[in-house]
Amino acid sequence: MSNFTTRLKAKIEEKKSFVCVGLDPRLNRIPEQIKEEIVAEYGKTKEAVGKIFLEFNQGIIDAVADYAAAVKPQIAFYEQYGHQGIKAYEETIEYAKKKDLLVIGDAKRNDIGSTAKAYADGHLGEVDFWEEAEVGYGADALTVNGYLGSDGIDPFVEACNQQGKGIFVLVRTSNPSAGELQDLEADNKRIYEVMAELVNDWGEDIKDEDGFSAVGAVIGATYPEEAEELREIMGNAYFLVPGYGAQGAGAKEVVPSFKDGGYGAIVNSARGIIFAYQREPWKDRFSADEYQEAAQAAVEYMREDINTALNEAGKLPW
Amino acid sequence: MSNFTTRLKAKIEEKKSFVCVGLDPRLNRIPEQIKEEIVAEYGKTKEAVGKIFLEFNQGIIDAVADYAAAVKPQIAFYEQYGHQGIKAYEETIEYAKKKDLLVIGDAKRNDIGSTAKAYADGHLGEVDFWEEAEVGYGADALTVNGYLGSDGIDPFVEACNQQGKGIFVLVRTSNPSAGELQDLEADNKRIYEVMAELVNDWGEDIKDEDGFSAVGAVIGATYPEEAEELREIMGNAYFLVPGYGAQGAGAKEVVPSFKDGGYGAIVNSARGIIFAYQREPWKDRFSADEYQEAAQAAVEYMREDINTALNEAGKLPW
């Protein structure tokens, strides 16, 4: 199987889009018509929640598939509903892949040794299963947390190597208190810079034809100066950039995460797209029945917004 | 509901045990007789894996319930098998609670804002569920990773407060490369010391009658000197200490994690107990059919080993 970054670039080129759509379903924000129909059949149960999430996600995936390169289901929103939620997570991944989208599982998993291997096998690889291994969730990439150091990351890198998958390591997050640890300075380097160098080390032996490594980084879009600096440090890493739209960053803020020749980053928006029907500027134009049309309008706008900003910066690769 | 630490101390006193049994099932290490029976009915499917894990865990729980204060299922081993694995995780928690054990979910979850809240609600609290909230996994405590800072932890603390639950924050882990980040020194403090001070802050307003806070710390047992230092810094935190047995630490190494009056720590062993039938010194005495007897012998030994070491150090509280 080809490298994850090779497949990601091809998908970006095909869709002419650097957009990743965050599939973060919330029961109380999903249109009533979807809920009513499923509750009528399954009652107000966790099974119903799983089916509601799946149907909503399928609607979103259908609406955005031509305008986005990838989707990023945030597993927390599924996991909170137990195994019925996880079933919806599995089926969402399956559906997105069928619709020609890459899937980045947002799980921020972390552990050591055989436990990290269990996560890596499950999310990216194949799990121990009698005589033959069995594919797990089948995501194309996974977000991970590197606080435990190399032996927490190695099993994920191994899965990337064997399966043509990718990981995105939390380096600099966009939340207000991210700096409590990430900004501390040790030996003239901030902790997030140390993490960035570890990202380089971890990806050293697993690069594509353009030099992009399978070990990427999560870089919050709300700190463009830091993104620029981190782009310097991690010349070979793909950046997963959350924070566009709902978290306050616009297209300008995400430009520094891209390399000069374009590529090098993928930008995520969740609420701003999937719940566009409830949000400015779309809510006056679309009803709840039109949540798909609203999502499509929002993702199309985001695609153009980013492409325009990249073009102005001389970074649009086509 | 009473505080998590109040319930934990009561359980320790009742069982006269500081032992936590790690429920980390591995398909290829579970006795054949359990697998054969279930495969005959369900085939070699993920559903069968879930049922095998649950039956094995129930056998272990029955065997150790009188000798351990808590169990700690490591969710990675379940999660890798998809929703059928998570179903086994849910049912394992349910069974352990019925058998009078506390349950610490080992998930090392981390995220920010509404996503962290989804994890907190799901694992420790109640999830959004139409008119009424619905209980999630129902664990008594959860391990978490603090790399994202306070706004990644606050939602968990909120769940602790509302539900009488606890969290254990990764501070100093026991893996060889833990120090790559955790040992870096910023402003004359190592990163794990900074994390320890954050643990104090996060637990400040949520203490029991003895001053123990609901925000505890994971402290690898393989570094007793550091445990002693961290015991000084985090006077109010309960320590979850992995690494006894299989990871090379003995009872002596865990003593510094306890406070002078006893209490203050709970010590985990997984493989050394649940797969005792395959391991020294038990494997010559017990067959695979006797995996429960082997687990019971191992947990009884561990309980006595720790109690003896605490007694010698003048720290046994009864």
XYZ file of C-alpha atoms in Angstrom, chain B residues 73-290:
218
model
C -9.385 -2.656 32.857
C -7.032 -1.242 30.211
C -9.458 -0.122 27.524
C -6.945 -0.476 24.658
C -7.195 -4.268 24.791
C -10.958 -4.085 24.398
C -11.131 -1.129 22.028
C -8.918 -2.833 19.463
C -11.758 -5.270 18.777
C -14.247 -2.549 17.955
C -17.701 -2.271 19.466
C -17.756 -5.927 20.505
C -14.635 -5.285 22.567
C -16.141 -2.168 24.115
C -19.243 -4.165 25.019
C -16.994 -6.529 26.984
C -15.376 -3.505 28.649
C -18.787 -2.202 29.716
C -19.932 -5.572 31.012
C -16.642 -6.130 32.832
C -17.106 -2.856 34.718
C -20.669 -3.813 35.574
C -19.619 -7.229 36.872
C -16.708 -5.897 38.928
C -18.946 -3.348 40.639
C -21.473 -6.045 41.436
C -18.650 -8.029 43.036
C -17.834 -5.175 45.373
C -14.704 -3.920 43.617
C -13.871 -0.357 42.629
C -13.149 0.152 38.951
C -10.416 2.375 37.549
C -10.775 2.765 33.792
C -7.296 2.935 32.287
C -7.864 5.049 29.197
C -5.379 7.964 29.443
C -7.951 10.137 27.707
C -7.159 13.711 26.817
C -8.718 16.464 24.765
C -10.077 19.962 25.242
C -13.372 21.680 25.931
C -16.490 19.923 24.779
C -14.498 16.883 23.633
C -12.898 16.375 27.046
C -16.383 16.768 28.503
C -17.644 13.983 26.235
C -14.947 11.656 27.606
C -15.629 12.749 31.183
C -19.387 12.337 30.816
C -19.007 8.972 29.120
C -16.504 7.373 31.462
C -17.359 8.960 34.811
C -20.638 10.774 34.482
C -23.855 10.999 32.556
C -24.231 11.587 28.842
C -26.630 13.835 26.956
C -29.681 11.670 26.353
C -32.909 13.431 25.430
C -34.790 14.680 28.500
C -32.783 12.703 31.009
C -29.090 12.119 31.319
C -27.960 8.503 31.059
C -25.077 6.879 32.948
C -22.079 6.037 30.757
C -19.460 3.377 31.511
C -19.817 3.930 35.239
C -16.167 3.591 36.209
C -15.198 4.946 39.649
C -12.073 6.629 38.310
C -10.216 7.187 35.045
C -6.611 7.736 34.023
C -6.028 10.920 31.999
C -3.155 12.687 30.208
C -2.559 16.350 31.088
C -0.379 17.505 28.158
C -3.158 19.861 26.995
C -3.253 21.727 30.308
C -6.086 22.796 32.602
C -8.871 23.132 30.094
C -8.291 19.522 29.120
C -8.629 18.431 32.763
C -11.369 20.717 34.090
C -14.249 18.714 32.552
C -12.957 15.568 34.293
C -12.664 17.398 37.619
C -16.218 18.632 37.141
C -17.390 15.032 36.660
C -15.459 13.995 39.792
C -17.169 16.733 41.737
C -20.671 15.935 40.571
C -20.436 12.155 40.674
C -18.003 11.344 43.479
C -15.457 10.026 41.002
C -11.662 10.269 40.702
C -8.988 10.756 38.062
C -5.335 9.746 37.941
C -3.176 12.088 35.865
C -0.067 10.703 34.153
C 2.833 12.335 35.979
C 5.861 10.040 35.846
C 5.478 6.872 33.817
C 7.652 3.801 34.168
C 8.620 3.159 30.542
C 12.283 3.555 29.491
C 11.751 6.618 27.277
C 9.359 8.376 29.679
C 12.089 10.872 30.449
C 12.358 12.261 26.919
C 9.775 14.834 27.871
C 8.938 14.214 31.508
C 12.517 14.707 32.753
C 13.256 17.942 30.898
C 14.009 20.798 33.245
C 12.304 24.163 32.929
C 12.896 26.882 35.548
C 14.639 24.350 37.790
C 11.694 22.005 37.696
C 11.344 18.846 35.738
C 8.260 18.604 33.564
C 6.887 15.799 35.715
C 7.261 18.089 38.745
C 5.317 20.796 36.940
C 2.656 18.205 36.166
C 2.660 17.213 39.849
C 1.985 20.819 40.871
C -0.827 21.015 38.352
C -2.277 17.869 39.943
C -2.314 19.751 43.252
C -4.054 22.723 41.662
C -6.642 20.620 39.910
C -7.514 18.742 43.109
C -7.499 21.757 45.405
C -11.266 22.061 45.795
C -12.242 18.430 45.889
C -10.865 16.769 48.994
C -12.128 14.144 51.411
C -12.174 14.169 55.229
C -8.467 13.177 55.384
C -7.413 15.752 52.801
C -7.025 13.296 49.928
C -8.077 14.842 46.662
C -10.062 13.287 43.825
C -7.235 14.188 41.444
C -4.576 11.516 41.793
C -1.421 10.697 39.862
C 0.009 7.765 37.930
C 3.520 7.163 39.248
C 5.594 4.339 37.752
C 6.931 2.050 40.452
C 10.306 1.601 38.823
C 11.605 4.952 40.094
C 11.252 4.825 43.910
C 13.410 7.912 44.500
C 11.175 9.964 42.283
C 8.109 8.492 43.948
C 9.447 9.728 47.297
C 9.987 13.210 45.914
C 6.569 13.250 44.252
C 4.970 12.036 47.487
C 6.412 15.221 49.039
C 5.086 17.490 46.306
C 1.640 15.913 46.055
C 0.724 15.452 49.707
C -2.973 15.175 48.932
C -2.933 13.015 45.839
C -3.666 9.321 45.653
C -1.035 7.482 43.594
C -1.881 4.762 41.114
C 1.300 2.738 40.870
C 1.716 0.383 37.918
C 4.798 -1.742 37.377
C 4.666 -4.185 40.287
C 5.668 -7.659 39.224
C 5.849 -7.954 35.462
C 7.445 -4.540 34.994
C 10.228 -5.322 37.421
C 9.329 -3.502 40.621
C 8.764 -5.306 43.916
C 7.004 -4.345 47.128
C 9.985 -2.314 48.372
C 9.818 -0.066 45.331
C 6.201 0.832 45.916
C 6.541 1.784 49.603
C 7.666 5.398 48.918
C 4.400 6.043 47.096
C 2.492 5.578 50.362
C 2.036 8.265 52.980
C 3.410 7.827 56.477
C 0.085 6.824 57.966
C -0.446 4.279 55.227
C -2.930 4.868 52.400
C -2.184 7.271 49.573
C -1.406 4.595 46.983
C -2.882 1.656 45.157
C -0.606 -0.757 43.327
C -1.509 -2.386 40.040
C -0.461 -5.709 38.575
C -2.010 -7.149 35.423
C -0.176 -10.009 33.696
C 1.397 -11.168 36.956
C -2.060 -11.977 38.292
C -4.453 -12.624 35.428
C -1.998 -14.827 33.523
C -0.321 -16.256 36.636
C -1.123 -19.777 35.388
C 1.475 -19.242 32.635
C 4.089 -17.502 34.791
C 6.716 -18.200 37.411
C 6.387 -19.244 40.173
C 2.811 -20.394 39.651
C 2.878 -22.201 36.333
C 4.223 -25.438 37.770
C 1.473 -25.557 40.376
C -1.530 -24.660 38.246
C -2.852 -25.824 34.890
C -4.772 -23.698 32.397
C -7.966 -25.130 33.884
C -6.878 -23.642 37.190
